[in-house]
Coordinates of C-alpha atoms in Angstrom, one line a residue:
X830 CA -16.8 -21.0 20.0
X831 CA -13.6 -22.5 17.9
X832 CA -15.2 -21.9 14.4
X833 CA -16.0 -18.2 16.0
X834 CA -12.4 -17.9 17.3
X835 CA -10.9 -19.4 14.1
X836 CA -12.9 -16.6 12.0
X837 CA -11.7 -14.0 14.1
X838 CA -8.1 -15.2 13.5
X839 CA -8.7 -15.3 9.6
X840 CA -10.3 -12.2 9.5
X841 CA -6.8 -10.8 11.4
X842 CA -4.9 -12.3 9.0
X843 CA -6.4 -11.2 6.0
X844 CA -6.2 -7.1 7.8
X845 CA -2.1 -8.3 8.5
X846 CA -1.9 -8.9 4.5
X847 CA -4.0 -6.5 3.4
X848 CA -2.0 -3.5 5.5
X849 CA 0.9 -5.3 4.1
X850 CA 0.4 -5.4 0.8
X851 CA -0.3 -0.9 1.3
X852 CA 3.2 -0.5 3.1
X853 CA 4.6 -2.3 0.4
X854 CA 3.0 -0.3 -2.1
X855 CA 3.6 2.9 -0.6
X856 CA 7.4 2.3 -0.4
X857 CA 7.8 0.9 -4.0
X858 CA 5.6 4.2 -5.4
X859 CA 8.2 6.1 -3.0
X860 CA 10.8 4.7 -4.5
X861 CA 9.3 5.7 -8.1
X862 CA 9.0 8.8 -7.0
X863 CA 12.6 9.1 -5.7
X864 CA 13.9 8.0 -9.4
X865 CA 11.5 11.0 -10.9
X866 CA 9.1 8.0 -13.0
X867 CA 5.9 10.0 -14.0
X868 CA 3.1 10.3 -11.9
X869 CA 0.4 8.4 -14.6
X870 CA 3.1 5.9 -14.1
X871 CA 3.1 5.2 -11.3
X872 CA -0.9 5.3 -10.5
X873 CA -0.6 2.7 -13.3
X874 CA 1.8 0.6 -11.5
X875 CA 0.2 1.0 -7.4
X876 CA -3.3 1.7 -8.4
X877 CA -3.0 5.2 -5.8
X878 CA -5.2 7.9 -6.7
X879 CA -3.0 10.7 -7.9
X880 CA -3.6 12.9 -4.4
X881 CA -2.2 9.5 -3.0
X882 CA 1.0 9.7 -5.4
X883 CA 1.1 13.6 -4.0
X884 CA 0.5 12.5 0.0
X885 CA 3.5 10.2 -0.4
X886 CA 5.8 12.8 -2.2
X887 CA 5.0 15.3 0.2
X888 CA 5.9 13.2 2.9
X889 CA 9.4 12.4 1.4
X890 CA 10.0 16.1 1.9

């Protein structure tokens, strides 16, 4: 039961970075998008699809 518990809790942990890691990624490609950078820029730089780029931009609307 512990090594099932203490999967459980790394598998939690590894979710807690992973959604993270996508808010932080969401507000620095925000933030791009704020200071006008170019979209092929900033796919480059945050690995979002271009609809991705567009989903954030339209929510800063």
């Amino acid at each position: 039961m512990c090594k099932a518990f203490e999967d459980y809790k790394n598998l939690g942990k590894s979710e807690g970075i992973a959604i993270g890691k996508n808010e932080g990624l969401t507000r620095f490609a925000a933030y791009l998008i704020k200071n006008n950078v170019d979209i092929q820029e900033i796919i480059s730089q945050t690995g979002f699809s271009a609809d991705g780029i567009m989903k954030i931009k339209n929510s800063l609307m």
